[in-house]
Short mmCIF file of C-alpha atoms in Angstrom, two decimals:
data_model
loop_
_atom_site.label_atom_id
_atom_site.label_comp_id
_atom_site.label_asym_id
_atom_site.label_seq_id
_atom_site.Cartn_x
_atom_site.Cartn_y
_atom_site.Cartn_z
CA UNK A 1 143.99 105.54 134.55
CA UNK A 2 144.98 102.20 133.11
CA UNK A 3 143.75 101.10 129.85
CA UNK A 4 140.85 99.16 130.02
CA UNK A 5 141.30 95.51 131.03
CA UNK A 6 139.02 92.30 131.50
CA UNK A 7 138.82 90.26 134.64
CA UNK A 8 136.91 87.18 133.40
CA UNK A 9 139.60 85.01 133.52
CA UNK A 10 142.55 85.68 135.83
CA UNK A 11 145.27 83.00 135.34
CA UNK A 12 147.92 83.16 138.37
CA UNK A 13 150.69 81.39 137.68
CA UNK A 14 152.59 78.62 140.27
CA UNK A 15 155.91 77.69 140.04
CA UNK A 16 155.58 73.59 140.72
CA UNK A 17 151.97 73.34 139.41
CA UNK A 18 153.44 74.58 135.47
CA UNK A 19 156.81 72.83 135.97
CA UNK A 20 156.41 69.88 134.25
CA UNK A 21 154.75 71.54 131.21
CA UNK A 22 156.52 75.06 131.16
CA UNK A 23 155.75 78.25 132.20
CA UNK A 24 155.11 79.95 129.28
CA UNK A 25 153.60 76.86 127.19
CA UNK A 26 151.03 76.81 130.39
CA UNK A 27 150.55 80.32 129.77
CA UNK A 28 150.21 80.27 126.17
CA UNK A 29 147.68 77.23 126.00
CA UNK A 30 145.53 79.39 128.89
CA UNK A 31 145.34 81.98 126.87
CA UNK A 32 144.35 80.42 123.69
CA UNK A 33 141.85 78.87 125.57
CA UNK A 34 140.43 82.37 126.78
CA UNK A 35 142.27 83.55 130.00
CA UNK A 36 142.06 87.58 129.51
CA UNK A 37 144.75 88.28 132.19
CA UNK A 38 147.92 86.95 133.63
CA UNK A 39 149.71 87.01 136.81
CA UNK A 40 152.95 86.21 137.38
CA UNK A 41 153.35 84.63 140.73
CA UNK A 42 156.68 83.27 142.46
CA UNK A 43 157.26 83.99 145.98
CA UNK A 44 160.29 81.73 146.45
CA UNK A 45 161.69 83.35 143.29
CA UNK A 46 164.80 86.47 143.78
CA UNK A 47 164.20 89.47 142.02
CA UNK A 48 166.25 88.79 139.08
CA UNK A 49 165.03 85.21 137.75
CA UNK A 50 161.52 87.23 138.48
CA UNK A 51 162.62 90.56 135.73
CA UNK A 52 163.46 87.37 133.47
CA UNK A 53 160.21 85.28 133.99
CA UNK A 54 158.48 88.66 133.43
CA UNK A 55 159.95 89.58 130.29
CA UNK A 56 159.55 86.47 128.80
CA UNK A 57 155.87 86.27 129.41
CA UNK A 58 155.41 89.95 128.48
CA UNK A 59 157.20 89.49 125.00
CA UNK A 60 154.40 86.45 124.73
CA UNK A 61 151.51 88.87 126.01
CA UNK A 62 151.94 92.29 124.81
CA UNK A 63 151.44 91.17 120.75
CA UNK A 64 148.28 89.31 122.22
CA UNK A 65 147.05 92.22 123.78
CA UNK A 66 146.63 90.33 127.58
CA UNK A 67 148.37 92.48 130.38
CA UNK A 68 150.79 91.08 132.26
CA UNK A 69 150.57 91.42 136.35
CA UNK A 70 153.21 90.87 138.79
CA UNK A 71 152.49 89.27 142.06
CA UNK A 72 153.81 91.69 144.74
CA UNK A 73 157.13 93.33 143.31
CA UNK A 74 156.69 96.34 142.27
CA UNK A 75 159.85 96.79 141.24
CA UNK A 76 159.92 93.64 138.75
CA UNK A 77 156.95 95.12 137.53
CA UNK A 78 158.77 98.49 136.19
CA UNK A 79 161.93 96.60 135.75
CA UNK A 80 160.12 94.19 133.06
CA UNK A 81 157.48 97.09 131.96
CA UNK A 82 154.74 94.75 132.89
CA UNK A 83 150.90 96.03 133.11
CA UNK A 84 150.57 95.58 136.24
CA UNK A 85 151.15 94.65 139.77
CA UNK A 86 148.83 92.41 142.65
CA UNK A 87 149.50 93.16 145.94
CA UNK A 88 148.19 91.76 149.26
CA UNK A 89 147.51 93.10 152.38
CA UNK A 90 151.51 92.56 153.62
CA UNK A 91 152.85 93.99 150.37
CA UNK A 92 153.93 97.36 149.92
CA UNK A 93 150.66 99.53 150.42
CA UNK A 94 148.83 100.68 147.43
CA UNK A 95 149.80 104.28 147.82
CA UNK A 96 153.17 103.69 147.88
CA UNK A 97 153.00 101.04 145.12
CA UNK A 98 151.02 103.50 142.68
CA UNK A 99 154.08 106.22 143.48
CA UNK A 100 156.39 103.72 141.96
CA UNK A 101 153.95 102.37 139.19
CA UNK A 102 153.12 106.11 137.88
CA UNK A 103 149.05 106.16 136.66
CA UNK A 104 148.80 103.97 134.01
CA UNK A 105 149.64 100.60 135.24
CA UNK A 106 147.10 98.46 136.63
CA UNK A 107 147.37 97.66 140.63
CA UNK A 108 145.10 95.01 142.20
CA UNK A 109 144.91 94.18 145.98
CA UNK A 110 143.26 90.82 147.91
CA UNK A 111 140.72 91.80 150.45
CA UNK A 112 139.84 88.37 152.56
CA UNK A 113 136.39 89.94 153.61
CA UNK A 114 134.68 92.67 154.22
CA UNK A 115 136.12 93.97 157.35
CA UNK A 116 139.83 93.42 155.42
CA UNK A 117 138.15 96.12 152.74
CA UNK A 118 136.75 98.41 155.07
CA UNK A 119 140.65 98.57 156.51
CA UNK A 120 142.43 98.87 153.15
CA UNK A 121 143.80 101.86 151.89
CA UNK A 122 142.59 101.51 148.45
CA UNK A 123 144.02 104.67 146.72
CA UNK A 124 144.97 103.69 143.46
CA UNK A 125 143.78 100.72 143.15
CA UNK A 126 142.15 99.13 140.30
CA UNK A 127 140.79 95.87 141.15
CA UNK A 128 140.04 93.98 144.15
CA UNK A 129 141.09 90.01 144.67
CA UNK A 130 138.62 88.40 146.64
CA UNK A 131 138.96 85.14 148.71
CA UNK A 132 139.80 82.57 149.15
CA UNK A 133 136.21 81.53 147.98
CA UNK A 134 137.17 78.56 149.11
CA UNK A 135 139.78 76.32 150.47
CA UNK A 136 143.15 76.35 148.52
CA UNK A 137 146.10 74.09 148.35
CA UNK A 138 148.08 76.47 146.51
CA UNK A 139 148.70 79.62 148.78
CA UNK A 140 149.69 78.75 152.46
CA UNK A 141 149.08 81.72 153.77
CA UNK A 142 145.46 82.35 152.33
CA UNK A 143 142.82 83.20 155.08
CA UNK A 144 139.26 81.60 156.14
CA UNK A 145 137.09 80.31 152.91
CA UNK A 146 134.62 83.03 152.35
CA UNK A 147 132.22 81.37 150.00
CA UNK A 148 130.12 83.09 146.77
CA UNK A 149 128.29 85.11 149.75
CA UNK A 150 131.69 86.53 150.94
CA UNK A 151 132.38 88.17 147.69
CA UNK A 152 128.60 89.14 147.13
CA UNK A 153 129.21 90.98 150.74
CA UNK A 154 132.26 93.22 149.57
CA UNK A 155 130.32 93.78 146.17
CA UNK A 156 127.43 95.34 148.38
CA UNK A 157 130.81 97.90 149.58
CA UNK A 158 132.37 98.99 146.44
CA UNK A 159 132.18 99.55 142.62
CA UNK A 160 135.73 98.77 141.93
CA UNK A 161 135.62 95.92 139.45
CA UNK A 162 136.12 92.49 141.57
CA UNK A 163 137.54 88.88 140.67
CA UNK A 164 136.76 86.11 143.22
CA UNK A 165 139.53 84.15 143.85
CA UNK A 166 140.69 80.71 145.76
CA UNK A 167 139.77 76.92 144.80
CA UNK A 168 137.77 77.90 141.64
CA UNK A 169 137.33 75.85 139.07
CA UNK A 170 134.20 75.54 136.55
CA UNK A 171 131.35 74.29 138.35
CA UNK A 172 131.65 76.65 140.46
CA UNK A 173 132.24 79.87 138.53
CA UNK A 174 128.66 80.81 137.90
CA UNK A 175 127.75 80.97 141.62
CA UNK A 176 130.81 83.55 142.25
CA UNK A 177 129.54 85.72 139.16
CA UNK A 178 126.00 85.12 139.96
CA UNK A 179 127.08 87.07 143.91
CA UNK A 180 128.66 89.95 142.05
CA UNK A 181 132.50 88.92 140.51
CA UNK A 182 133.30 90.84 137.38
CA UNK A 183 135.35 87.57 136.60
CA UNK A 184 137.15 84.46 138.51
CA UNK A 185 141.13 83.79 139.26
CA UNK A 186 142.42 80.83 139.17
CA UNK A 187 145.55 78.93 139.73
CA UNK A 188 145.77 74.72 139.99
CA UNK A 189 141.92 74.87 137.71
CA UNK A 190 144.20 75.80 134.87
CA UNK A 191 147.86 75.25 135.54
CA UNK A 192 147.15 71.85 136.90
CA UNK A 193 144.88 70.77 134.31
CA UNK A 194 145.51 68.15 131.80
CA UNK A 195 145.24 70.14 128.98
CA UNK A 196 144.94 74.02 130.29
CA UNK A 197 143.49 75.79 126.65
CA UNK A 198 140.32 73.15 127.32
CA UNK A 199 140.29 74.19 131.22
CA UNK A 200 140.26 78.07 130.31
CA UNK A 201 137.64 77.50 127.88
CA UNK A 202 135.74 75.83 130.13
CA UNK A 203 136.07 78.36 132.31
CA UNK A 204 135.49 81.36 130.13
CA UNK A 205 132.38 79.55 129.34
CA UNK A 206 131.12 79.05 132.96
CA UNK A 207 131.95 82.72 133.33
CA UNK A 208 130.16 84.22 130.37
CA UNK A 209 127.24 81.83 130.52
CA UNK A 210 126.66 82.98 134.25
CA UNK A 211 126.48 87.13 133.19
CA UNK B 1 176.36 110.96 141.43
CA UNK B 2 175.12 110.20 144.92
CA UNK B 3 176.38 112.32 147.77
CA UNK B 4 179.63 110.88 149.05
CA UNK B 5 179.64 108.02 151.57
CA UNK B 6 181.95 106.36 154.16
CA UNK B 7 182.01 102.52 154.15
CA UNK B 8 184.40 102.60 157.14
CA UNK B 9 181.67 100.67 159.35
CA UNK B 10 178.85 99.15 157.38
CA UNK B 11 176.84 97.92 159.60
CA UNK B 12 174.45 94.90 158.41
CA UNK B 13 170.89 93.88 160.38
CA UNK B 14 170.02 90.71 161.17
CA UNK B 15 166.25 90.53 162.12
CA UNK B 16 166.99 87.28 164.58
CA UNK B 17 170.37 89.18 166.29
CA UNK B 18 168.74 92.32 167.15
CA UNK B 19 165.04 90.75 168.07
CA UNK B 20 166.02 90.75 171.63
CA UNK B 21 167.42 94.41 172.11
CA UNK B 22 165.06 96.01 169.02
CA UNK B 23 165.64 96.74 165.12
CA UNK B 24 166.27 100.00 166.11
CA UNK B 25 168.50 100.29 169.60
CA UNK B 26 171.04 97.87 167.59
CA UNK B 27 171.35 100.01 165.03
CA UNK B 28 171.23 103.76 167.14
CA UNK B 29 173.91 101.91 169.42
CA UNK B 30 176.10 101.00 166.45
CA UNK B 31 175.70 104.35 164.95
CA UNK B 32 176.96 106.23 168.57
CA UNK B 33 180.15 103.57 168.55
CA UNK B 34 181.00 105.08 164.58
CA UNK B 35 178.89 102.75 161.81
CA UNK B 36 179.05 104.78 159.30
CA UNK B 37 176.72 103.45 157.15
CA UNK B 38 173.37 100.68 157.96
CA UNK B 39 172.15 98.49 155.65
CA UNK B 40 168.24 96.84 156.46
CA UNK B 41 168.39 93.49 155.73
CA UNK B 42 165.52 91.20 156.53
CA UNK B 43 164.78 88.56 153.64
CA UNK B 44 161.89 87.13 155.10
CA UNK B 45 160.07 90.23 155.61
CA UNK B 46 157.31 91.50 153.94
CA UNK B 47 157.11 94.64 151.93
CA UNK B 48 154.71 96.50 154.11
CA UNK B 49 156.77 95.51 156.82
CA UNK B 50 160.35 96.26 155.52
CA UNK B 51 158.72 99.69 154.29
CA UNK B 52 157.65 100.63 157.92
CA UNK B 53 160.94 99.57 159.32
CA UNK B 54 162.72 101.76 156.57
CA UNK B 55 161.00 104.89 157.40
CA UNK B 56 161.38 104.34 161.13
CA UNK B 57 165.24 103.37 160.50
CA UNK B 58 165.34 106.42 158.15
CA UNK B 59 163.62 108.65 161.00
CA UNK B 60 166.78 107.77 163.43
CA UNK B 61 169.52 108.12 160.98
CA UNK B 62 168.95 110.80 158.48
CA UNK B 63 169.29 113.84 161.34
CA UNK B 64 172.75 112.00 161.60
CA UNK B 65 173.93 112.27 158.43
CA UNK B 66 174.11 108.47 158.06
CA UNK B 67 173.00 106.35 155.02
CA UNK B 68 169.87 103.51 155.05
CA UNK B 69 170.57 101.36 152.62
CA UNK B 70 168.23 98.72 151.71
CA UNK B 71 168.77 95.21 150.72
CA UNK B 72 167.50 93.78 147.85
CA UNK B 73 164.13 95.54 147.58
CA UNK B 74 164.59 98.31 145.11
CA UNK B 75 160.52 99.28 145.23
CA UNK B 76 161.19 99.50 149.43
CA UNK B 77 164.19 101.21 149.20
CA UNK B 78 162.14 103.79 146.98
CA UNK B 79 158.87 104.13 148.82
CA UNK B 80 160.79 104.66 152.06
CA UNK B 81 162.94 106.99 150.34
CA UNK B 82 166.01 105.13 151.61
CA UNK B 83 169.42 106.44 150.19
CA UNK B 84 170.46 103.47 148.39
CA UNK B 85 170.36 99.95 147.74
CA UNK B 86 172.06 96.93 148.18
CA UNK B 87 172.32 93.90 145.81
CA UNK B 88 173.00 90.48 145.30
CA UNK B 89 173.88 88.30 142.02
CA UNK B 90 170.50 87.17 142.22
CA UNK B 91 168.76 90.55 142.43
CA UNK B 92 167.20 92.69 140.12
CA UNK B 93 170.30 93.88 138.09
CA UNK B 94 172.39 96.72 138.58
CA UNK B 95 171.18 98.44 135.35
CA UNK B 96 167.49 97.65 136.08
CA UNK B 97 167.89 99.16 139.72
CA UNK B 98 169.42 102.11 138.91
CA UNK B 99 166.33 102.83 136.46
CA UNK B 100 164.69 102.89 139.01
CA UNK B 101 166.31 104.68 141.72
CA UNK B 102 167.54 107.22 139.80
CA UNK B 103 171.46 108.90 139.79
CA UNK B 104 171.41 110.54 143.41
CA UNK B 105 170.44 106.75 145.37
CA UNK B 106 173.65 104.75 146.38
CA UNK B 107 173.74 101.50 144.35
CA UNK B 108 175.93 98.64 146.01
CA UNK B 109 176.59 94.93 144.28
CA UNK B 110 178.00 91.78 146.00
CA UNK B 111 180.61 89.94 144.53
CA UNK B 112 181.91 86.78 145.78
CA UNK B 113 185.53 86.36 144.05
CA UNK B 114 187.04 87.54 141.17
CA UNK B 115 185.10 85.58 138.45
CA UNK B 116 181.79 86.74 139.43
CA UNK B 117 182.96 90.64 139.39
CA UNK B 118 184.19 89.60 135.87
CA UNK B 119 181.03 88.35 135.19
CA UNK B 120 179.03 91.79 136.71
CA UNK B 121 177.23 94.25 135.07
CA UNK B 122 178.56 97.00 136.73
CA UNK B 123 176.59 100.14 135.23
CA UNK B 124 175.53 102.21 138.06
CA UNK B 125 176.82 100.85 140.64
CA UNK B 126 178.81 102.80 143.68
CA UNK B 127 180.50 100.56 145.65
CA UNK B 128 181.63 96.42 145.95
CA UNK B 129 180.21 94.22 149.01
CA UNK B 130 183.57 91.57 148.56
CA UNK B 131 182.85 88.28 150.26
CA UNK B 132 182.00 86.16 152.53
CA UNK B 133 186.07 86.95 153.80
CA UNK B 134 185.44 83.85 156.28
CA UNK B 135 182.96 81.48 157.15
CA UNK B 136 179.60 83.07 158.05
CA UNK B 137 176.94 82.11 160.01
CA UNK B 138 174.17 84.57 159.25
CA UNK B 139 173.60 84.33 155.52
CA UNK B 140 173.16 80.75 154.62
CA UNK B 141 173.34 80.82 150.73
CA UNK B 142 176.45 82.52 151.23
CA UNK B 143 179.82 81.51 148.63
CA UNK B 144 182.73 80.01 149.91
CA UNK B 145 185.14 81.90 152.17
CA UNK B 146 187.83 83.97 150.22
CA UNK B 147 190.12 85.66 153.17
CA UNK B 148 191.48 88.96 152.51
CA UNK B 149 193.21 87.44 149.22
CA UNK B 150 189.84 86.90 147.98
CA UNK B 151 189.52 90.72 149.02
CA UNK B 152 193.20 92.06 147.46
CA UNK B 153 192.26 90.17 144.38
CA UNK B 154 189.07 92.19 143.61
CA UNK B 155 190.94 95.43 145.05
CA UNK B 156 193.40 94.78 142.00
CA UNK B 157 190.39 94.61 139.65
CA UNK B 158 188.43 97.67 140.00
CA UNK B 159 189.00 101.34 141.27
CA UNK B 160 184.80 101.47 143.13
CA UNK B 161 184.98 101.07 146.62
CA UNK B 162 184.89 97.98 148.66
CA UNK B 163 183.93 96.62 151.63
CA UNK B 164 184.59 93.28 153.14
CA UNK B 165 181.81 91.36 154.45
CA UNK B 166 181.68 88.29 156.00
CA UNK B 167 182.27 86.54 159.23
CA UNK B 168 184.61 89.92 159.75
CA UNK B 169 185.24 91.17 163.61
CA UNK B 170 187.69 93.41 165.19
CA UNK B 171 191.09 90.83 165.23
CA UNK B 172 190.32 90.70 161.49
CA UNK B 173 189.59 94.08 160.18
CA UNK B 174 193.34 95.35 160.11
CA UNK B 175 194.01 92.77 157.69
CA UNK B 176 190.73 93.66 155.27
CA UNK B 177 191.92 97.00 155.33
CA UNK B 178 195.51 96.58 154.37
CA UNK B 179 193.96 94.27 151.66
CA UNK B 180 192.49 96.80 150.01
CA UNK B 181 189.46 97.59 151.49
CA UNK B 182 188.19 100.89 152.16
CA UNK B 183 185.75 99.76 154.94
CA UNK B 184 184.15 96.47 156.76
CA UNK B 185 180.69 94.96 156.80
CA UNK B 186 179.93 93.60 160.06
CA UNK B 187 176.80 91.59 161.05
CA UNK B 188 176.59 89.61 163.75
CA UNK B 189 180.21 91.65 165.42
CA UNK B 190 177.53 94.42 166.00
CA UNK B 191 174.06 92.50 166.16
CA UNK B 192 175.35 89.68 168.60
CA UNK B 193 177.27 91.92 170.58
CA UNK B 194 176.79 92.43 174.48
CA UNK B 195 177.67 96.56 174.13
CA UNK B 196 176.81 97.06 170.21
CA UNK B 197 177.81 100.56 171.08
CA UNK B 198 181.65 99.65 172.64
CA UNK B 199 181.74 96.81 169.58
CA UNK B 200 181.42 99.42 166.74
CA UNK B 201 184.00 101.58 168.32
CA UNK B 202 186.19 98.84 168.58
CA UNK B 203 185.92 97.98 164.96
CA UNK B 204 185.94 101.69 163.95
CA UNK B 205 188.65 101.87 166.00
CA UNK B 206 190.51 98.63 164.07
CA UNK B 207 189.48 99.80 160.54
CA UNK B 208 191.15 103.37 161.21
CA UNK B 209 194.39 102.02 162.74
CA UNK B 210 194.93 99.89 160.04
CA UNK B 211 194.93 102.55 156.96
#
């Protein structure tokens, strides 16, 4: 089993929404502003700029004590020694990603909806991403909005913690950990903010003001 | 060490060349006309899916003794239990591959001239991809063409085996060979061919004449 770890405020990263500011400034101000996880997400990106991206962030992380997760490669994830790995449902499936991960990293996988979870394989896995709550901008290949009652209907389906997922930002936190989210992910509610500490505490707030 | 290897006929996939006859009649025709060795290659593909075609690739070529290498995706290449993989200069580096794939997997690295093998970390790895030899049209980030000087000038370099790659067909291959290459990497002379079967044989056939 992993080490414990805390879902109530999922930063994923995006390549062109951090740009401007940085990476790992972006990262750095989310987390001083509360974020208690951290995905590293590049599609576009080739395996090795990925190892470097991760290395970096997990040499800012580790002495913080917030794991690092790596969107899909599960080989950049050993490669870098992150925490972690998220995959979704075309990604390498969870049994053969926690073969390659061994049994203490964390694995996480997106589940659109219920029938998507009552199809997964979900051996070894740790978490479950649900969404998009609703509409997104920043994944093109995200499925139908579910809503707050979308992830209160795969709550009703499994104890395996859950973070909602998909066009969150603070206002509407509460409702998605008032249906049953152990915490919310976001990506253009922090990375595009103005000032991203302020947005995560913002967030955390919503969040922890909603349990 | 991994078991030895043959790179007399490498042949490459293209998922677009072989979509009309099938992934896997390509490469069992390529295999009957002497490829010696297959490498997956499909950089649009998702995990799940490059895993699946692994295995089923795997299923047809193990019982004849030849390799399945796979491109890029070290965690595939592992959870298919492929016998090797095959990188670019903007993979996962050699040294963090091999971690992972442990000392029996066959570990290839592309280098595009001289320079850039200078500049290679070459720990663990088995064997050179040397190219693109001429103009290709199946790789579009591809360096520029370096004819089988480009080849002779690596050859001079470095005792690991090479292979040519690039734009290479059957008129060419004596004159890889007698560069210093110990084998050609074909793509699209297989994968675009009417008879992939009579087209290997005729390259096999080229590559052994020419030692």
């Amino acid at each position: 089993m992993p080490a414990p770890f805390d879902l109530t405020l999922y930063l994923v990263t995006d390549p062109r929404l951090v740009a401007a500011r940085g990476l790992l400034a972006t990262v750095e101000a989310a987390v001083r502003g509360g974020a208690t996880l951290v995905q590293l997400r590049d599609p576009q990106a080739h395996g090795r700029a990925l190892v470097e991206q991760a290395r970096a962030l997990k040499a800012l992380l580790a002495p913080l004590g917030i794991p690092l997760i790596i969107n899909d490669r599960v080989d950049v994830a050993v490669a870098a020694d992150a925490d972690g790995v998220h995959l979704g449902q075309d990604d390498l499936g969870p049994a053969d990603a926690r073969a390659l991960l061994g049994p203490h990293r964390i694995l996480g996988l997106s589940v659109g909806n219920p029938a998507e979870y009552a199809a997964s394989d979900l051996s070894g896995v740790d978490y479950l991403g649900v969404g998009p709550v609703t509409a997104t901008g920043t994944k093109a290949d995200a499925g139908a909005a579910i809503g707050a009652a979308g992830v209160a209907a795969v709550r009703a389906l499994t104890r395996l913690p859950i973070v909602g997922i998909g066009g969150i930002h603070a206002a509407l936190a509460p409702e998605v950990i008032r249906a049953g989210a152990d915490g919310v992910a976001v990506v253009s509610a922090i990375c595009a903010a103005p000032d991203p500490q302020a947005a995560a505490l913002a967030l955390k707030q919503a969040v922890t003001a909603a349990r």
